[in-house]
mmCIF file of C-alpha atoms in Angstrom:
data_model
loop_
_atom_site.group_PDB
_atom_site.id
_atom_site.type_symbol
_atom_site.label_atom_id
_atom_site.label_comp_id
_atom_site.label_asym_id
_atom_site.label_seq_id
_atom_site.Cartn_x
_atom_site.Cartn_y
_atom_site.Cartn_z
ATOM 1 C CA MET A 280 -10.164 -12.526 0.197
ATOM 2 C CA ASN A 281 -12.890 -12.690 -2.377
ATOM 3 C CA THR A 282 -14.865 -9.400 -2.910
ATOM 4 C CA THR A 283 -17.160 -8.917 -5.908
ATOM 5 C CA ILE A 284 -17.598 -5.396 -7.642
ATOM 6 C CA ASP A 285 -19.419 -4.495 -11.153
ATOM 7 C CA SER A 286 -17.137 -4.666 -14.035
ATOM 8 C CA LEU A 287 -15.089 -1.575 -14.555
ATOM 9 C CA VAL A 288 -12.297 -0.605 -16.348
ATOM 10 C CA SER A 289 -8.985 1.366 -15.603
ATOM 11 C CA VAL A 290 -6.836 2.761 -18.201
ATOM 12 C CA ASN A 291 -3.012 3.781 -17.873
ATOM 13 C CA PRO A 292 -3.244 7.554 -18.570
ATOM 14 C CA THR A 293 0.103 7.473 -20.372
ATOM 15 C CA SER A 294 -0.566 4.155 -23.010
ATOM 16 C CA GLY A 295 -3.992 4.353 -22.932
ATOM 17 C CA LYS A 296 -4.074 0.752 -22.178
ATOM 18 C CA GLU A 297 -6.860 -0.851 -20.908
ATOM 19 C CA TYR A 298 -7.655 -3.122 -18.116
ATOM 20 C CA GLU A 299 -10.598 -4.797 -16.751
ATOM 21 C CA ILE A 300 -10.814 -4.928 -13.252
ATOM 22 C CA PRO A 301 -12.184 -8.710 -12.395
ATOM 23 C CA SER A 302 -15.865 -8.985 -10.566
ATOM 24 C CA ALA A 303 -14.317 -11.525 -8.143
ATOM 25 C CA LEU A 304 -11.294 -10.109 -6.431
ATOM 26 C CA ASN A 305 -8.810 -12.813 -5.162
ATOM 27 C CA ASP A 306 -5.384 -12.683 -5.524
ATOM 28 C CA SER A 307 -4.130 -14.861 -2.892
ATOM 29 C CA ALA A 308 -2.716 -17.325 -5.418
ATOM 30 C CA GLY A 309 -0.669 -14.720 -7.054
ATOM 31 C CA ILE A 310 0.144 -13.550 -3.578
ATOM 32 C CA ASP A 311 1.131 -17.382 -2.195
ATOM 33 C CA ALA A 312 3.480 -17.905 -5.779
ATOM 34 C CA PHE A 313 5.657 -14.899 -4.930
ATOM 35 C CA LEU A 314 6.269 -15.256 -1.704
ATOM 36 C CA GLN A 315 6.760 -19.097 -2.371
ATOM 37 C CA LYS A 316 9.864 -17.792 -4.259
ATOM 38 C CA HIS A 317 11.233 -15.694 -0.835
ATOM 39 C CA GLN A 318 10.479 -17.918 1.940
ATOM 40 C CA SER A 319 13.649 -16.829 3.877
ATOM 41 C CA LYS A 320 12.767 -13.008 3.699
ATOM 42 C CA LYS A 321 10.615 -10.757 5.863
ATOM 43 C CA VAL A 322 7.552 -9.332 4.181
ATOM 44 C CA VAL A 323 7.361 -6.035 3.717
ATOM 45 C CA VAL A 324 3.867 -4.393 2.278
ATOM 46 C CA VAL A 325 3.245 -0.945 0.997
ATOM 47 C CA GLN A 326 -0.249 0.360 1.468
ATOM 48 C CA GLY A 327 -0.723 2.662 -1.496
ATOM 49 C CA LEU A 328 0.913 3.025 -5.080
ATOM 50 C CA GLY A 329 0.788 6.849 -6.015
ATOM 51 C CA PHE A 330 4.356 8.499 -6.185
ATOM 52 C CA VAL A 331 5.653 8.067 -2.658
ATOM 53 C CA GLY A 332 3.994 4.624 -2.054
ATOM 54 C CA ALA A 333 5.375 3.093 -5.333
ATOM 55 C CA VAL A 334 8.661 4.641 -4.998
ATOM 56 C CA MET A 335 8.804 3.421 -1.386
ATOM 57 C CA SER A 336 8.197 0.075 -2.947
ATOM 58 C CA LEU A 337 11.474 0.334 -4.839
ATOM 59 C CA VAL A 338 13.606 1.546 -1.993
ATOM 60 C CA CYS A 339 12.629 -1.384 0.162
ATOM 61 C CA ALA A 340 13.041 -3.856 -2.741
ATOM 62 C CA ASN A 341 16.577 -2.396 -3.247
ATOM 63 C CA ALA A 342 17.271 -2.269 0.900
ATOM 64 C CA LEU A 343 20.979 -2.294 1.585
ATOM 65 C CA THR A 344 21.406 -4.359 4.673
ATOM 66 C CA GLU A 345 18.979 -7.160 4.549
ATOM 67 C CA GLU A 346 16.640 -9.000 1.385
ATOM 68 C CA TYR A 347 13.056 -7.867 1.594
ATOM 69 C CA ALA A 348 10.055 -9.555 -0.219
ATOM 70 C CA VAL A 349 8.121 -6.637 -1.021
ATOM 71 C CA ILE A 350 4.488 -6.011 -1.962
ATOM 72 C CA GLY A 351 2.453 -3.124 -3.048
ATOM 73 C CA ILE A 352 -1.557 -2.828 -2.597
ATOM 74 C CA ASP A 353 -3.768 -0.373 -3.864
ATOM 75 C CA LEU A 354 -7.354 -0.281 -4.505
ATOM 76 C CA PRO A 355 -8.900 -2.187 -7.367
ATOM 77 C CA SER A 356 -10.789 1.180 -8.687
ATOM 78 C CA PRO A 357 -10.590 2.677 -12.248
ATOM 79 C CA GLY A 358 -7.707 4.977 -10.758
ATOM 80 C CA SER A 359 -5.404 2.562 -9.339
ATOM 81 C CA PHE A 360 -5.995 -0.663 -10.811
ATOM 82 C CA TRP A 361 -3.535 0.093 -13.950
ATOM 83 C CA LYS A 362 -0.707 0.547 -11.591
ATOM 84 C CA ILE A 363 -0.919 -2.725 -10.043
ATOM 85 C CA GLN A 364 -1.118 -4.328 -13.261
ATOM 86 C CA SER A 365 1.556 -2.002 -14.969
ATOM 87 C CA ILE A 366 3.964 -2.951 -11.985
ATOM 88 C CA ASN A 367 3.770 -6.840 -12.628
ATOM 89 C CA GLU A 368 3.768 -6.621 -16.520
ATOM 90 C CA GLY A 369 7.066 -4.815 -16.239
ATOM 91 C CA ILE A 370 6.200 -1.189 -16.539
ATOM 92 C CA PHE A 371 6.724 1.144 -14.017
ATOM 93 C CA PRO A 372 3.531 3.641 -13.277
ATOM 94 C CA ILE A 373 5.544 6.844 -12.489
ATOM 95 C CA VAL A 374 7.352 8.804 -14.448
ATOM 96 C CA ALA A 375 10.042 10.857 -13.055
ATOM 97 C CA SER A 376 13.540 12.576 -14.025
ATOM 98 C CA ASP A 377 15.283 10.422 -11.052
ATOM 99 C CA PRO A 378 17.107 7.852 -12.995
ATOM 100 C CA LYS A 379 17.478 5.835 -9.694
ATOM 101 C CA ILE A 380 13.778 4.964 -9.971
ATOM 102 C CA ASP A 381 14.070 3.395 -13.181
ATOM 103 C CA GLU A 382 17.300 1.473 -11.941
ATOM 104 C CA PHE A 383 15.826 0.727 -8.825
ATOM 105 C CA TYR A 384 12.729 -0.777 -10.921
ATOM 106 C CA GLN A 385 14.731 -2.769 -13.060
ATOM 107 C CA LEU A 386 17.010 -4.135 -10.219
ATOM 108 C CA SER A 387 13.887 -5.100 -8.242
ATOM 109 C CA ARG A 388 12.547 -7.077 -11.595
ATOM 110 C CA LYS A 389 15.808 -8.812 -11.913
ATOM 111 C CA LYS A 390 15.499 -10.265 -8.398
ATOM 112 C CA GLN A 391 11.842 -10.849 -8.442
ATOM 113 C CA ASN A 392 11.092 -9.028 -5.522
ATOM 114 C CA PHE A 393 8.291 -6.982 -5.873
ATOM 115 C CA TYR A 394 4.574 -7.931 -6.672
ATOM 116 C CA ALA A 395 1.670 -5.653 -6.552
ATOM 117 C CA THR A 396 -1.962 -6.363 -6.015
ATOM 118 C CA TYR A 397 -4.971 -5.255 -4.855
ATOM 119 C CA ASP A 398 -6.172 -7.872 -2.357
ATOM 120 C CA PRO A 399 -5.978 -7.330 1.798
ATOM 121 C CA TYR A 400 -4.798 -10.713 1.934
ATOM 122 C CA CYS A 401 -0.978 -9.636 1.848
ATOM 123 C CA PHE A 402 -1.403 -8.326 5.144
ATOM 124 C CA ARG A 403 -1.523 -11.644 6.576
ATOM 125 C CA LYS A 404 1.970 -12.415 5.155
ATOM 126 C CA ALA A 405 3.382 -8.953 6.566
ATOM 127 C CA ASP A 406 6.068 -8.472 8.965
ATOM 128 C CA ILE A 407 6.193 -4.923 8.267
ATOM 129 C CA ILE A 408 3.247 -2.411 6.699
ATOM 130 C CA ILE A 409 4.312 1.220 5.522
ATOM 131 C CA VAL A 410 1.139 3.452 5.014
ATOM 132 C CA ASP A 411 1.566 5.423 2.124
ATOM 133 C CA ILE A 412 -2.005 6.455 0.957
ATOM 134 C CA ASN A 413 -3.327 9.557 0.009
ATOM 135 C CA LEU A 414 -4.873 11.820 2.896
ATOM 136 C CA ASP A 415 -7.665 14.096 1.241
ATOM 137 C CA VAL A 416 -7.287 17.706 2.898
ATOM 138 C CA ALA A 417 -9.593 20.526 1.777
ATOM 139 C CA LYS A 418 -7.847 24.076 1.969
ATOM 140 C CA LYS A 419 -9.925 27.287 2.498
ATOM 141 C CA SER A 420 -8.121 30.299 1.196
ATOM 142 C CA ASN A 421 -9.581 33.905 0.601
ATOM 143 C CA PHE A 422 -9.466 36.326 -2.163
ATOM 144 C CA ASN A 423 -5.813 36.721 -2.014
ATOM 145 C CA LYS A 424 -4.836 32.894 -1.712
ATOM 146 C CA ASP A 425 -3.949 33.239 2.091
ATOM 147 C CA LEU A 426 -4.945 29.725 3.585
ATOM 148 C CA GLU A 427 -7.882 30.938 5.748
ATOM 149 C CA GLY A 428 -8.183 27.031 7.217
ATOM 150 C CA TYR A 429 -8.521 23.425 6.323
ATOM 151 C CA GLU A 430 -10.131 20.090 6.638
ATOM 152 C CA VAL A 431 -9.220 16.496 6.749
ATOM 153 C CA ASN A 432 -11.429 13.653 5.488
ATOM 154 C CA LEU A 433 -10.185 11.065 7.112
ATOM 155 C CA SER A 434 -12.916 8.305 6.296
ATOM 156 C CA GLY A 435 -11.019 6.593 3.234
ATOM 157 C CA PHE A 436 -7.543 6.380 5.716
ATOM 158 C CA LYS A 437 -10.294 4.798 8.631
ATOM 159 C CA LYS A 438 -11.132 2.081 6.270
ATOM 160 C CA ALA A 439 -7.464 1.455 4.910
ATOM 161 C CA MET A 440 -6.689 0.889 8.824
ATOM 162 C CA GLU A 441 -9.216 -1.330 8.955
ATOM 163 C CA ALA A 442 -8.189 -3.555 6.081
ATOM 164 C CA ILE A 443 -4.883 -3.522 7.894
ATOM 165 C CA GLY A 444 -6.445 -4.608 11.481
ATOM 166 C CA LYS A 445 -8.474 -7.216 9.924
ATOM 167 C CA ASN A 446 -5.867 -8.840 8.323
ATOM 168 C CA CYS A 447 -2.371 -8.074 9.878
ATOM 169 C CA LYS A 448 -0.347 -10.309 12.177
ATOM 170 C CA GLU A 449 -0.612 -9.730 15.826
ATOM 171 C CA ASP A 450 3.306 -8.889 15.956
ATOM 172 C CA VAL A 451 3.372 -6.671 12.959
ATOM 173 C CA LEU A 452 5.336 -3.270 12.829
ATOM 174 C CA ILE A 453 2.575 -0.827 11.463
ATOM 175 C CA VAL A 454 4.993 2.435 10.033
ATOM 176 C CA VAL A 455 2.562 5.374 8.822
ATOM 177 C CA GLU A 456 4.359 7.638 6.346
ATOM 178 C CA THR A 457 1.339 9.225 5.184
ATOM 179 C CA THR A 458 1.400 13.114 6.524
ATOM 180 C CA VAL A 459 -1.156 13.270 9.033
ATOM 181 C CA PRO A 460 -2.559 15.627 11.764
ATOM 182 C CA PRO A 461 -0.588 15.515 15.202
ATOM 183 C CA GLY A 462 -2.139 12.800 17.364
ATOM 184 C CA THR A 463 -3.698 10.603 14.501
ATOM 185 C CA CYS A 464 -1.484 7.443 14.917
ATOM 186 C CA GLN A 465 -2.502 7.404 18.667
ATOM 187 C CA LYS A 466 -6.063 8.594 18.928
ATOM 188 C CA VAL A 467 -7.073 6.957 15.610
ATOM 189 C CA VAL A 468 -4.736 4.347 13.817
ATOM 190 C CA ARG A 469 -4.075 2.688 17.349
ATOM 191 C CA PRO A 470 -7.514 2.400 18.451
ATOM 192 C CA ILE A 471 -8.660 0.821 15.311
ATOM 193 C CA ILE A 472 -6.027 -1.520 15.079
ATOM 194 C CA GLU A 473 -6.328 -2.644 18.576
ATOM 195 C CA GLN A 474 -10.567 -2.831 18.392
ATOM 196 C CA CYS A 475 -9.701 -5.299 15.060
ATOM 197 C CA LEU A 476 -6.839 -7.283 16.765
ATOM 198 C CA LYS A 477 -9.702 -7.772 19.758
ATOM 199 C CA ASP A 478 -12.231 -8.616 17.562
ATOM 200 C CA ARG A 479 -10.224 -11.402 16.176
ATOM 201 C CA ASN A 480 -9.047 -12.560 19.742
ATOM 202 C CA MET A 481 -5.810 -11.722 19.148
ATOM 203 C CA SER A 482 -3.274 -10.042 21.523
ATOM 204 C CA VAL A 483 -2.879 -6.206 20.911
ATOM 205 C CA SER A 484 0.185 -5.894 23.131
ATOM 206 C CA SER A 485 2.836 -7.006 20.418
ATOM 207 C CA PHE A 486 2.431 -4.669 17.296
ATOM 208 C CA LYS A 487 4.616 -1.980 17.308
ATOM 209 C CA MET A 488 3.625 1.308 15.340
ATOM 210 C CA GLY A 489 5.800 4.702 14.192
ATOM 211 C CA HIS A 490 5.155 7.314 12.180
#
């Protein structure tokens, strides 16, 4: 998938290392080369490389009952591109006190079954897609800091679902792990995926979805 953006830099906040975001965004060759090593395995794509998504990727890469080829995807933005590069360079981007995180990451490095990317092309290869993107919630509190209400901005979430729908296979399993308002999967996610599949002249009856 070819996309062009203005030249930007993404900085690792821990090490200070800078990564220039390429103007032409196409990582299909990297994704294909990674999957070439794991042809017999099911492909799990985790959308979102924040704390939850990055750790979920490690859990899938170290599953007990089956071996998976795991791809983590995030946006090629200044706030996220460094995570993608860091993972592929051998440095896990999340600092946590749980020793299992580093243990699982090192095991995935040894097995070479975890790859990070920014290219939605990876959704075309996915048997399973796990959604772990951030959902913006604006809380309204009073003077005593009691919650009076909240607003949920679903615009970014909807774009993320469209990226899946425009690329995924028709028999994919989509698992939404992101905490979403009640009814979101049925009233937001499913219609978006179904419409995208229809636009691609693909069946809408075989994909599966869970939360």
